[in-house]
Coordinates of C-alpha atoms in Angstrom, one line a residue:
M1 CA 0.2 0.1 0.0
R2 CA 2.8 2.4 0.9
K3 CA 4.6 1.7 -2.2
R4 CA 1.5 2.3 -4.5
T5 CA 1.0 5.6 -2.2
R6 CA 4.6 6.6 -3.2
Y7 CA 4.1 5.8 -6.9
S8 CA 0.8 7.8 -6.9
L9 CA 2.5 10.8 -5.2
L10 CA 5.3 10.8 -7.9
L11 CA 2.8 10.3 -10.7
M12 CA 1.1 13.8 -9.4
L13 CA 4.5 15.6 -9.1
A14 CA 5.4 14.4 -12.5
L15 CA 1.9 15.7 -13.8
M16 CA 2.2 18.8 -11.8
A17 CA 5.8 19.4 -13.2
A18 CA 4.6 19.0 -16.9
L19 CA 1.7 21.6 -16.1
V20 CA 4.1 24.4 -14.9
V21 CA 6.6 23.5 -17.9
A22 CA 3.6 23.9 -20.2
L23 CA 2.4 27.2 -18.8
V24 CA 5.9 28.6 -18.8
L25 CA 6.3 27.7 -22.5
R26 CA 2.9 29.2 -23.2
K27 CA 3.8 32.3 -21.5
A28 CA 7.0 32.6 -23.3
A29 CA 5.6 31.8 -26.7
P30 CA 4.6 34.6 -29.4
P31 CA 0.9 35.5 -29.2
E32 CA -1.2 33.1 -31.0
A33 CA -2.3 35.5 -33.4
A34 CA 1.1 35.9 -34.6
R35 CA 1.8 32.2 -34.6
L36 CA -0.6 32.0 -37.3
L37 CA 0.8 34.1 -39.7
P38 CA 2.4 32.6 -42.9
E39 CA 6.1 33.1 -44.0
S40 CA 7.1 36.8 -44.5
D41 CA 9.4 39.6 -44.4
A42 CA 8.4 41.3 -41.4
I43 CA 5.8 40.8 -38.8
V44 CA 3.9 43.6 -37.0
Y45 CA 1.6 42.6 -33.9
A46 CA -0.2 44.9 -31.3
N47 CA -2.2 43.9 -28.3
L48 CA -4.8 46.9 -28.3
K49 CA -6.2 46.2 -24.7
P50 CA -3.8 48.2 -22.7
L51 CA -3.6 51.0 -25.1
R52 CA -7.4 51.3 -25.1
A53 CA -7.3 51.0 -21.3
A54 CA -4.7 53.9 -20.9
T55 CA -5.9 56.2 -23.7
H56 CA -9.6 55.3 -24.2
F57 CA -9.3 55.8 -27.6
D58 CA -12.5 53.7 -28.3
R59 CA -14.5 56.6 -26.9
S60 CA -12.8 59.2 -29.4
P61 CA -15.3 60.4 -32.3
V62 CA -14.0 58.6 -35.6
V63 CA -14.0 60.1 -39.1
R64 CA -15.1 57.2 -41.3
S65 CA -15.7 57.1 -45.0
P66 CA -18.9 55.8 -46.3
E67 CA -17.8 52.4 -47.1
Y68 CA -16.1 51.9 -43.9
Q69 CA -19.4 53.0 -42.5
Q70 CA -21.6 50.5 -44.5
F71 CA -19.2 47.6 -43.0
I72 CA -19.5 48.6 -39.6
D73 CA -23.6 48.8 -39.9
A74 CA -23.9 45.6 -41.7
T75 CA -21.5 43.4 -39.3
G76 CA -21.6 45.4 -35.9
I77 CA -18.1 45.2 -35.6
V78 CA -16.5 48.4 -34.5
P79 CA -12.8 48.1 -34.5
E80 CA -11.7 50.8 -32.3
R81 CA -14.1 49.1 -29.6
D82 CA -14.1 45.3 -30.6
L83 CA -10.6 44.6 -31.7
D84 CA -8.4 43.3 -29.0
A85 CA -5.4 42.0 -31.1
A86 CA -4.0 42.2 -34.5
A87 CA -1.0 40.6 -36.2
F88 CA 0.3 41.7 -39.7
A89 CA 2.7 39.7 -42.1
L90 CA 4.3 41.9 -44.5
H91 CA 5.4 40.3 -48.1
R92 CA 7.9 42.0 -50.4
M93 CA 6.2 41.9 -53.6
D94 CA 8.2 41.0 -56.9
D95 CA 6.6 43.7 -59.1
P96 CA 6.4 46.8 -56.9
N97 CA 4.5 48.4 -59.5
G98 CA 1.6 45.7 -59.2
P99 CA -1.9 46.0 -57.8
N100 CA -0.3 45.4 -54.3
G101 CA 2.2 48.0 -54.6
P102 CA 5.8 47.0 -52.7
V103 CA 4.1 45.4 -50.2
G104 CA 1.2 42.7 -49.7
Y105 CA 0.0 41.9 -46.4
S106 CA -1.7 38.9 -44.5
E107 CA -3.5 39.7 -41.2
V108 CA -5.1 37.9 -38.0
F109 CA -7.7 39.9 -35.8
E110 CA -8.8 38.8 -32.3
G111 CA -11.7 40.3 -30.7
R112 CA -15.3 40.3 -30.6
F113 CA -17.2 39.6 -33.8
D114 CA -20.9 38.4 -34.7
G115 CA -19.8 35.7 -36.9
E116 CA -23.3 35.3 -38.7
R117 CA -23.3 38.7 -39.6
L118 CA -19.9 38.9 -40.8
T119 CA -20.9 35.9 -42.7
R120 CA -24.1 37.4 -44.1
Y121 CA -21.7 40.6 -45.2
L122 CA -19.1 38.5 -46.8
T123 CA -21.5 36.4 -48.9
S124 CA -23.5 39.7 -50.4
I125 CA -20.2 41.3 -51.7
A126 CA -17.8 38.1 -52.4
T127 CA -17.1 37.1 -56.0
A128 CA -16.1 33.9 -54.9
K129 CA -16.1 31.5 -52.0
E130 CA -13.8 28.2 -51.2
T131 CA -13.9 25.9 -48.4
Y132 CA -10.4 24.9 -47.0
A133 CA -9.4 23.0 -44.3
G134 CA -13.1 23.2 -43.1
H135 CA -13.4 27.1 -43.2
E136 CA -15.0 29.3 -46.0
I137 CA -12.6 31.7 -47.7
F138 CA -14.6 34.8 -49.2
T139 CA -12.7 36.4 -51.9
V140 CA -13.6 40.5 -51.9
P141 CA -12.2 42.6 -54.8
V142 CA -10.8 45.7 -53.2
G143 CA -9.1 48.9 -54.8
D144 CA -10.0 52.3 -56.4
G145 CA -11.9 50.7 -59.2
H146 CA -9.2 50.9 -61.9
I147 CA -6.8 48.8 -60.0
T148 CA -8.4 45.9 -58.0
R149 CA -6.7 42.8 -55.9
P150 CA -8.3 39.9 -54.1
L151 CA -8.8 40.2 -50.5
R152 CA -9.4 36.6 -49.0
I153 CA -11.2 36.6 -45.6
A154 CA -11.6 33.7 -43.4
Q155 CA -13.3 33.2 -39.6
L156 CA -11.0 31.1 -37.8
G157 CA -13.4 30.8 -34.7
Y158 CA -16.0 32.8 -32.8
D159 CA -13.0 35.6 -32.0
T160 CA -10.6 35.2 -34.9
I161 CA -10.5 36.5 -38.4
A162 CA -7.9 36.1 -40.8
A163 CA -7.3 37.9 -44.2
S164 CA -4.6 38.3 -47.2
N165 CA -4.3 40.4 -50.1
M166 CA -1.9 38.2 -51.8
P167 CA -2.3 37.2 -55.6
T168 CA -2.7 33.8 -54.6
V169 CA -4.0 31.5 -51.9
E170 CA -1.1 30.2 -50.4
Q171 CA -1.0 32.5 -47.5
I172 CA -4.7 32.5 -46.6
H173 CA -4.2 28.8 -46.8
S174 CA -1.0 28.5 -44.9
I175 CA -2.8 30.5 -41.8
L176 CA -5.7 27.9 -42.0
D177 CA -3.1 25.1 -41.6
R178 CA -1.3 26.7 -38.9
N179 CA -4.5 27.2 -37.0
R180 CA -4.6 23.6 -36.5
A181 CA -1.4 23.2 -34.9
A182 CA -1.9 26.6 -32.7
A183 CA -2.0 25.2 -29.4
S184 CA 1.7 24.5 -30.0
P185 CA 4.1 27.2 -28.4
F186 CA 6.7 26.3 -30.9
S187 CA 4.5 26.8 -34.0
G188 CA 4.9 29.9 -36.3
S189 CA 7.0 31.1 -39.3
S190 CA 10.7 30.9 -39.7
L191 CA 11.1 34.7 -38.8
L192 CA 9.1 34.6 -35.8
S193 CA 11.4 31.7 -34.4
A194 CA 14.4 33.3 -35.2
R195 CA 13.6 37.1 -34.0
Y196 CA 10.7 36.7 -31.3
R197 CA 13.2 35.7 -28.6
D198 CA 14.6 39.6 -29.1
V199 CA 11.2 41.3 -28.4
P200 CA 11.3 42.7 -24.9
A201 CA 8.9 40.9 -22.4
F202 CA 5.6 42.5 -21.9
S203 CA 5.6 44.7 -25.0
S204 CA 2.3 45.5 -26.2
A205 CA 3.4 45.8 -29.6
W206 CA 6.3 44.9 -31.6
A207 CA 7.4 44.5 -35.1
I208 CA 10.5 42.3 -36.6
G209 CA 11.8 41.8 -39.8
H210 CA 13.2 44.1 -42.5
I211 CA 12.4 48.0 -41.6
G212 CA 12.5 49.1 -45.3
L213 CA 9.3 47.2 -46.4
P214 CA 6.8 49.8 -45.5
F215 CA 9.4 52.9 -45.8
S216 CA 11.4 52.0 -48.9
D217 CA 12.6 54.4 -51.3
R218 CA 14.9 53.6 -54.2
G219 CA 16.9 51.0 -52.0
Y220 CA 16.8 53.4 -48.7
I221 CA 14.3 54.3 -45.9
S222 CA 12.4 57.4 -45.9
V223 CA 10.4 58.4 -42.9
F224 CA 8.1 61.6 -43.4
G225 CA 10.3 62.5 -46.5
L226 CA 13.9 62.2 -44.4
Q227 CA 16.1 59.6 -45.9
L228 CA 18.0 57.6 -43.1
P229 CA 21.3 56.0 -44.0
L230 CA 20.0 52.6 -43.7
P231 CA 19.6 50.3 -46.3
E232 CA 15.9 48.7 -47.1
D233 CA 17.1 45.3 -46.1
T234 CA 18.2 46.5 -42.5
T235 CA 16.9 43.8 -39.9
F236 CA 15.2 45.2 -37.0
V237 CA 13.3 44.5 -33.9
A238 CA 10.9 47.5 -32.5
S239 CA 8.8 47.1 -29.4
L240 CA 6.3 49.3 -27.3
R241 CA 6.1 48.5 -23.5
Y242 CA 3.6 50.3 -21.2
L243 CA 5.5 51.0 -18.2
G244 CA 3.5 53.7 -16.4
T245 CA 4.5 55.6 -19.7
L246 CA 4.8 54.0 -23.2
H247 CA 8.3 53.0 -23.8
M248 CA 9.5 52.6 -27.4
R249 CA 12.6 50.6 -28.3
I250 CA 14.0 50.1 -31.9
E251 CA 17.1 47.9 -32.5
Q252 CA 18.9 47.8 -35.6
I253 CA 20.8 44.4 -36.2
T254 CA 23.8 44.8 -38.1
P255 CA 26.6 41.8 -39.3
T256 CA 29.3 43.5 -37.5
E257 CA 30.0 45.6 -34.3
A258 CA 31.8 48.0 -36.4
E259 CA 29.0 48.6 -38.4
A260 CA 26.7 49.1 -35.2
A261 CA 29.1 51.8 -34.2
H262 CA 28.9 53.9 -37.4
A263 CA 25.0 53.4 -37.6
T264 CA 24.8 54.7 -34.0
E265 CA 27.0 57.7 -34.8
T266 CA 25.0 58.7 -37.8
L267 CA 21.8 58.2 -36.3
T268 CA 23.0 60.1 -33.2
T269 CA 23.6 63.1 -35.3
L270 CA 20.2 63.1 -37.3
L271 CA 18.7 63.0 -33.6
T272 CA 20.9 66.0 -32.5
L273 CA 19.8 67.8 -35.5
L274 CA 16.1 66.8 -35.2
K275 CA 16.0 68.1 -31.8
T276 CA 18.0 71.7 -32.8
V277 CA 14.6 71.6 -35.1
Q278 CA 12.5 71.0 -32.9
Q279 CA 13.6 73.5 -30.2
A280 CA 13.4 76.1 -32.8
Q281 CA 9.8 75.2 -33.9
A282 CA 9.1 75.2 -29.8
Q283 CA 10.3 78.9 -29.6
L284 CA 7.8 80.2 -32.4
Q285 CA 4.8 77.9 -30.9
Q286 CA 5.3 77.6 -27.1
N287 CA 1.5 77.2 -26.4
A288 CA 0.8 74.2 -28.9
A289 CA 0.1 70.9 -26.9
S290 CA 0.8 68.8 -29.6
N291 CA 4.3 70.5 -30.0
A292 CA 4.8 70.0 -26.3
S293 CA 4.2 66.3 -26.4
F294 CA 6.4 65.9 -29.4
R295 CA 9.1 67.7 -28.0
D296 CA 8.9 65.3 -24.7
L297 CA 9.1 62.4 -27.3
I298 CA 12.3 64.0 -29.0
D299 CA 14.0 65.0 -25.7
S300 CA 13.4 61.5 -24.1
S301 CA 15.0 59.8 -27.4
K302 CA 18.3 58.4 -27.2
I303 CA 20.5 56.1 -29.2
E304 CA 23.3 53.6 -27.8
Q305 CA 25.3 50.7 -29.1
H306 CA 24.9 47.2 -27.7
K307 CA 27.5 45.0 -29.6
D308 CA 26.3 44.6 -33.2
R309 CA 23.2 46.8 -32.5
A310 CA 22.2 50.4 -32.5
V311 CA 19.5 51.0 -30.2
L312 CA 17.0 53.9 -30.4
T313 CA 15.0 54.4 -27.2
A314 CA 12.3 57.0 -26.5
N315 CA 9.1 57.7 -24.3
I316 CA 6.1 58.3 -26.0
P317 CA 3.8 60.8 -23.9
L318 CA 0.2 59.3 -23.7
E319 CA -1.2 62.9 -24.6
L320 CA 0.5 62.3 -28.2
I321 CA -1.3 58.9 -28.6
K322 CA -4.4 60.7 -28.0
Q323 CA -3.8 63.4 -30.0
L324 CA -2.8 61.3 -33.1
G325 CA -6.3 59.7 -32.6
S326 CA -8.4 62.9 -32.3
P327 CA -10.9 63.8 -35.0
A328 CA -8.8 66.8 -35.7
S329 CA -5.7 64.5 -36.7
A330 CA -8.0 62.0 -38.7
P331 CA -7.7 61.8 -42.5
Q332 CA -10.5 63.7 -44.5
Q333 CA -12.4 61.1 -46.7

């Protein structure tokens, strides 16, 4: 009897140890939405819950186009209220002059969705429908009328939607295939496996891959018209963490420490120039709240070298985030 009791105790301890290991692996694993993404050149992920709780952006009026409002009326989905997390895969296109431009996208969204209303809406506007891996894929043409591209959409569950605007079905099929193995903390694309370990813990939003994809201009990176001394295939890891304030960190990963030193020196010079320009503008508009928030962002920015990486860190004022999401800054339709 004593022997049986000892074996039972050992079995219980083994099961508890296995459970602890599973929980640790799950906690360290990338978010499920990111693990579902297909192979890509870059990945962007955002957990909107902390940002919504801190800024209440879901309560701010939003300027919407008629087509966007029609989608909301038909599906009942209000993205700023119902979307909890979003993951994007960025695909470099072979033909930058094609319907997708230089970058194609695949997405996974998590939140609160009315599946029946969404299905009815997609059925009413889809030009094609396919069943794959037990899920319906709706194909919807999107574009400006002159140039259109297919947007494929599938519901993975009551709280998850996937989409891809790539020319072929390969990417949306990959998402559905990964959905079967999503319980595994080791699933995901090769980029995710290689770089997610570099994302700081507790990051609410992060991005990994080639920084030039959204900002490439003739082989170099341009942001707001400013050309940075970085080739478009520069590898980066960017993150946002809310630690009382919104902390931004961007790491440029270089082949050697010497190249990281050169990048750090060059970017520091640009940052110094930007601070000088901002100080001059602040003297002309001392009472502008937006300028004050932007000045706080610039003043907190610093660039350091960490071995083979040039690292930019800064604190983003929540007031600046609120201003960016205000009706005054919303694009006119």
